Coordinates of C-alpha atoms in Angstrom, one line a residue:
M20 CA 100.4 37.6 -82.0
A21 CA 102.3 33.9 -82.0
A22 CA 100.2 31.1 -83.8
I23 CA 100.3 29.4 -81.4
S24 CA 99.8 31.1 -77.0
L25 CA 102.1 30.4 -74.6
S26 CA 99.3 28.7 -72.3
K27 CA 98.5 26.0 -74.8
V28 CA 102.3 25.8 -75.5
E29 CA 102.4 25.4 -71.4
E30 CA 99.5 23.0 -71.2
T31 CA 101.3 20.8 -74.3
A32 CA 105.0 21.0 -74.2
P33 CA 105.8 22.7 -70.6
A34 CA 109.5 21.9 -71.4
L35 CA 109.6 24.0 -73.9
V36 CA 108.2 26.7 -72.3
S37 CA 111.2 28.9 -72.2
L38 CA 112.6 28.1 -75.5
Y39 CA 109.0 29.5 -77.1
K40 CA 109.6 32.4 -74.9
S41 CA 113.2 33.2 -76.3
A42 CA 112.0 32.3 -79.8
G43 CA 109.3 35.4 -79.5
V44 CA 112.1 38.0 -78.2
S45 CA 114.5 37.4 -81.3
L46 CA 111.2 37.1 -83.7
R47 CA 109.9 40.7 -82.3
K48 CA 113.7 42.1 -82.5
H49 CA 113.9 41.2 -85.7
G50 CA 110.3 42.4 -86.8
L51 CA 108.8 39.3 -87.3
D52 CA 106.3 39.5 -84.8
G53 CA 103.0 38.2 -86.2
Q54 CA 105.0 36.8 -88.8
R55 CA 103.6 33.4 -90.0
A56 CA 105.8 30.8 -91.9
A57 CA 106.0 26.9 -92.0
V58 CA 108.9 25.8 -90.4
Y59 CA 110.9 22.4 -91.7
L60 CA 114.0 20.7 -89.9
V61 CA 116.5 19.0 -92.1
V62 CA 119.6 16.7 -90.1
D63 CA 122.2 15.5 -91.3
Y64 CA 121.8 11.5 -90.6
S65 CA 125.9 11.2 -92.2
G66 CA 128.1 9.1 -90.1
S67 CA 130.5 12.1 -88.9
M68 CA 127.2 13.1 -87.0
K69 CA 127.1 10.2 -84.4
P70 CA 128.3 12.2 -81.3
Y71 CA 125.9 14.8 -82.3
Y72 CA 123.0 12.3 -82.0
K73 CA 125.0 11.1 -78.7
D74 CA 124.9 14.2 -77.3
G75 CA 121.7 15.4 -77.2
S76 CA 123.2 18.3 -79.9
V77 CA 119.9 17.3 -82.3
Q78 CA 117.2 16.7 -80.1
A79 CA 118.0 20.3 -78.4
L80 CA 117.6 21.5 -82.5
A81 CA 114.4 20.2 -82.3
D82 CA 112.9 21.1 -79.7
R83 CA 114.5 25.1 -80.3
V84 CA 113.3 24.4 -84.2
L85 CA 109.7 23.3 -82.4
G86 CA 109.5 26.2 -79.8
L87 CA 110.9 29.0 -82.9
S88 CA 107.8 27.0 -85.2
A89 CA 105.4 27.5 -82.4
H90 CA 105.3 31.2 -83.2
L91 CA 105.1 31.4 -87.1
D92 CA 102.7 28.0 -87.5
D93 CA 99.3 26.8 -85.7
D94 CA 99.8 23.3 -86.3
G95 CA 102.3 22.4 -83.4
T96 CA 104.3 19.9 -85.7
V97 CA 107.4 20.2 -88.0
P98 CA 108.6 18.6 -90.7
V99 CA 111.9 16.6 -90.5
V100 CA 113.9 15.4 -92.8
F101 CA 117.0 12.9 -92.0
F102 CA 119.7 12.8 -94.7
S103 CA 122.7 11.0 -95.8
T104 CA 123.8 9.5 -98.7
D105 CA 120.0 9.7 -99.8
V106 CA 116.9 10.6 -98.2
D107 CA 116.5 8.5 -94.5
A108 CA 112.9 9.2 -93.4
V109 CA 110.8 12.0 -93.8
T110 CA 108.4 12.9 -90.8
D111 CA 107.5 15.4 -87.8
I112 CA 108.3 16.0 -84.6
A113 CA 105.4 17.8 -82.7
L114 CA 104.5 20.0 -79.4
D115 CA 102.5 16.8 -77.7
S116 CA 105.2 14.3 -78.2
H117 CA 108.8 15.9 -78.6
Q118 CA 110.7 14.7 -75.9
G119 CA 112.7 11.8 -76.7
R120 CA 111.9 12.1 -80.4
I121 CA 114.7 11.9 -82.2
D122 CA 115.6 9.0 -80.8
R123 CA 112.6 7.2 -81.3
I124 CA 113.3 8.2 -85.3
V125 CA 116.8 7.3 -85.2
A126 CA 116.4 3.9 -83.8
G127 CA 114.3 3.2 -86.8
L128 CA 116.8 4.5 -89.8
G129 CA 119.6 2.3 -90.9
H130 CA 123.0 2.4 -91.7
M131 CA 124.5 6.4 -91.2
G132 CA 125.6 6.8 -95.1
K133 CA 127.8 10.4 -96.3
T134 CA 126.5 13.7 -96.8
S135 CA 124.2 14.3 -99.8
Y136 CA 122.4 17.6 -100.0
H137 CA 120.3 17.8 -102.6
L138 CA 117.6 15.2 -102.1
A139 CA 116.5 16.4 -98.9
M140 CA 115.9 19.3 -100.4
D141 CA 113.9 17.8 -103.2
A142 CA 112.1 16.0 -100.2
V143 CA 111.6 19.3 -98.2
I144 CA 110.2 21.4 -102.1
D145 CA 107.7 18.2 -102.8
H146 CA 106.6 18.4 -98.9
Y147 CA 105.6 22.2 -99.1
L148 CA 104.6 22.4 -102.7
D149 CA 102.1 19.1 -102.0
S150 CA 100.7 20.9 -98.7
G151 CA 99.8 23.4 -100.5
S152 CA 100.6 26.3 -98.0
K153 CA 100.4 30.1 -99.0
E154 CA 102.7 30.9 -96.2
P155 CA 106.7 31.3 -96.8
A156 CA 108.7 28.6 -95.8
L157 CA 111.9 28.8 -93.3
V158 CA 114.1 25.8 -93.6
V159 CA 116.2 24.9 -91.3
F160 CA 119.5 22.8 -92.3
Q161 CA 121.5 21.1 -90.0
T162 CA 125.0 19.3 -91.5
D163 CA 128.3 18.7 -89.9
G164 CA 129.9 19.1 -93.6
G165 CA 129.7 20.0 -97.2
P166 CA 128.1 17.6 -99.7
I167 CA 129.6 14.7 -101.7
N168 CA 127.8 16.2 -105.1
K169 CA 128.5 20.3 -104.8
L170 CA 127.3 20.8 -108.1
A171 CA 123.8 19.3 -108.0
A172 CA 123.2 20.8 -104.5
E173 CA 124.3 24.4 -106.1
R174 CA 122.0 23.6 -108.4
Y175 CA 118.8 23.6 -106.5
V176 CA 119.9 26.2 -104.0
C177 CA 119.5 28.0 -107.6
K178 CA 116.3 26.9 -108.7
A179 CA 114.6 26.8 -105.0
A180 CA 115.0 30.7 -105.3
K181 CA 112.1 31.3 -106.9
L182 CA 110.2 29.7 -104.9
P183 CA 108.7 30.7 -101.2
M184 CA 111.8 29.3 -99.3
F185 CA 114.1 30.8 -97.1
W186 CA 117.0 28.2 -96.3
Q187 CA 119.1 28.1 -93.3
F188 CA 122.3 26.5 -92.8
V189 CA 123.6 25.7 -89.7
G190 CA 127.2 23.9 -89.4
F191 CA 127.9 21.6 -86.3
G192 CA 131.5 21.2 -86.0
D193 CA 135.1 23.5 -86.1
A194 CA 134.2 26.5 -87.7
K195 CA 137.9 26.5 -89.5
S196 CA 137.1 23.0 -90.8
K197 CA 137.2 23.1 -94.7
Q198 CA 134.3 21.1 -94.6
F199 CA 132.0 24.5 -94.9
E200 CA 133.8 25.8 -97.3
F201 CA 131.3 25.0 -99.7
L202 CA 128.6 26.2 -97.6
R203 CA 130.3 29.7 -97.2
R204 CA 129.9 29.8 -101.3
L205 CA 126.6 28.9 -101.6
D206 CA 125.3 32.0 -98.9
E207 CA 127.3 34.1 -101.3
L208 CA 126.4 32.9 -104.7
A209 CA 125.9 36.1 -107.2
V210 CA 122.3 37.4 -107.5
P211 CA 120.7 37.8 -110.3
Q212 CA 123.1 36.0 -112.6
K213 CA 123.3 32.5 -110.3
R214 CA 119.6 32.4 -108.3
A215 CA 117.0 35.0 -108.5
V216 CA 117.3 36.4 -104.9
D217 CA 119.5 35.7 -102.1
N218 CA 117.6 32.5 -100.4
A219 CA 120.4 31.0 -98.3
G220 CA 122.3 31.9 -94.7
F221 CA 125.0 29.9 -93.0
F222 CA 126.4 30.3 -89.6
H223 CA 128.3 27.9 -87.4
A224 CA 126.8 26.6 -84.2
G225 CA 130.1 25.4 -83.4
S226 CA 131.7 21.9 -82.4
D227 CA 129.4 21.9 -79.1
P228 CA 125.8 23.2 -80.3
L229 CA 124.6 22.7 -77.2
G230 CA 126.9 25.4 -76.2
M231 CA 125.2 27.9 -78.0
S232 CA 122.5 29.9 -76.0
D233 CA 119.6 30.1 -77.1
A234 CA 119.0 33.5 -77.8
E235 CA 122.2 33.5 -80.2
L236 CA 120.8 30.9 -81.7
Y237 CA 117.4 32.5 -82.4
D238 CA 118.7 35.2 -83.8
R239 CA 120.8 33.1 -86.1
L240 CA 118.1 31.1 -87.5
V241 CA 115.7 34.2 -88.5
G242 CA 118.9 36.8 -88.9
E243 CA 118.8 36.8 -92.7
F244 CA 114.6 35.5 -92.9
P245 CA 113.6 39.6 -93.1
Q246 CA 115.5 40.8 -95.7
W247 CA 114.9 37.6 -97.8
L248 CA 110.9 38.1 -96.7
S249 CA 111.6 41.6 -98.3
T250 CA 112.9 41.1 -101.4
A251 CA 111.3 38.1 -102.2
R252 CA 107.7 40.1 -102.1
E253 CA 109.2 42.9 -104.5
R254 CA 110.4 40.3 -106.7
G255 CA 106.5 38.8 -106.8
I256 CA 107.9 35.4 -105.1
V257 CA 106.2 35.8 -101.4
Q258 CA 102.5 36.9 -102.1

């Protein structure tokens, strides 16, 4: 059973009903029906991301993540971290106020900087630990390129492997770009030599993220989560 019912979504966020239904199909397909998890969204606010804010791709991802979260978490909100060179904002999106929410947040942010993952990861980890959640976390981490400090990002992924958190990286941009070589490498970091479990996945949403169907996006967002859950439970990382 979903954490938030269809009737509640129809009442509070009617524009998200089709996304909610699509997310439910993917969750059932991957054996995650009834699973509970804290869902986070991390979005790239570096300068090269400007077109994706302008064309609505970031808002669309936020809406899709909300539709997914409604099945996994009953509070109707998703914490969101905006990052560039530093952490630009730690805020949230909610079912009852999701429309135009990304534009409203961005209107209050400053200069779009460079790309640095580890500070955003640190902010998510702090938020999760401070929340006192007993459920595992699914972190959707969107970016359009590799970080300026690759060593720090790798170190954080490895350290975070001991926590009940799975990091699903989503690339916006040309799949052939060398910008994503680092994320491919992160996805394949050795276990157990570098990290306790495989706690990260990566896929491209392409140069036109809006063109990826809801069904495909949800399948990619949750595709590696069940295997991580199983392994993390075996290792005592997830209770």
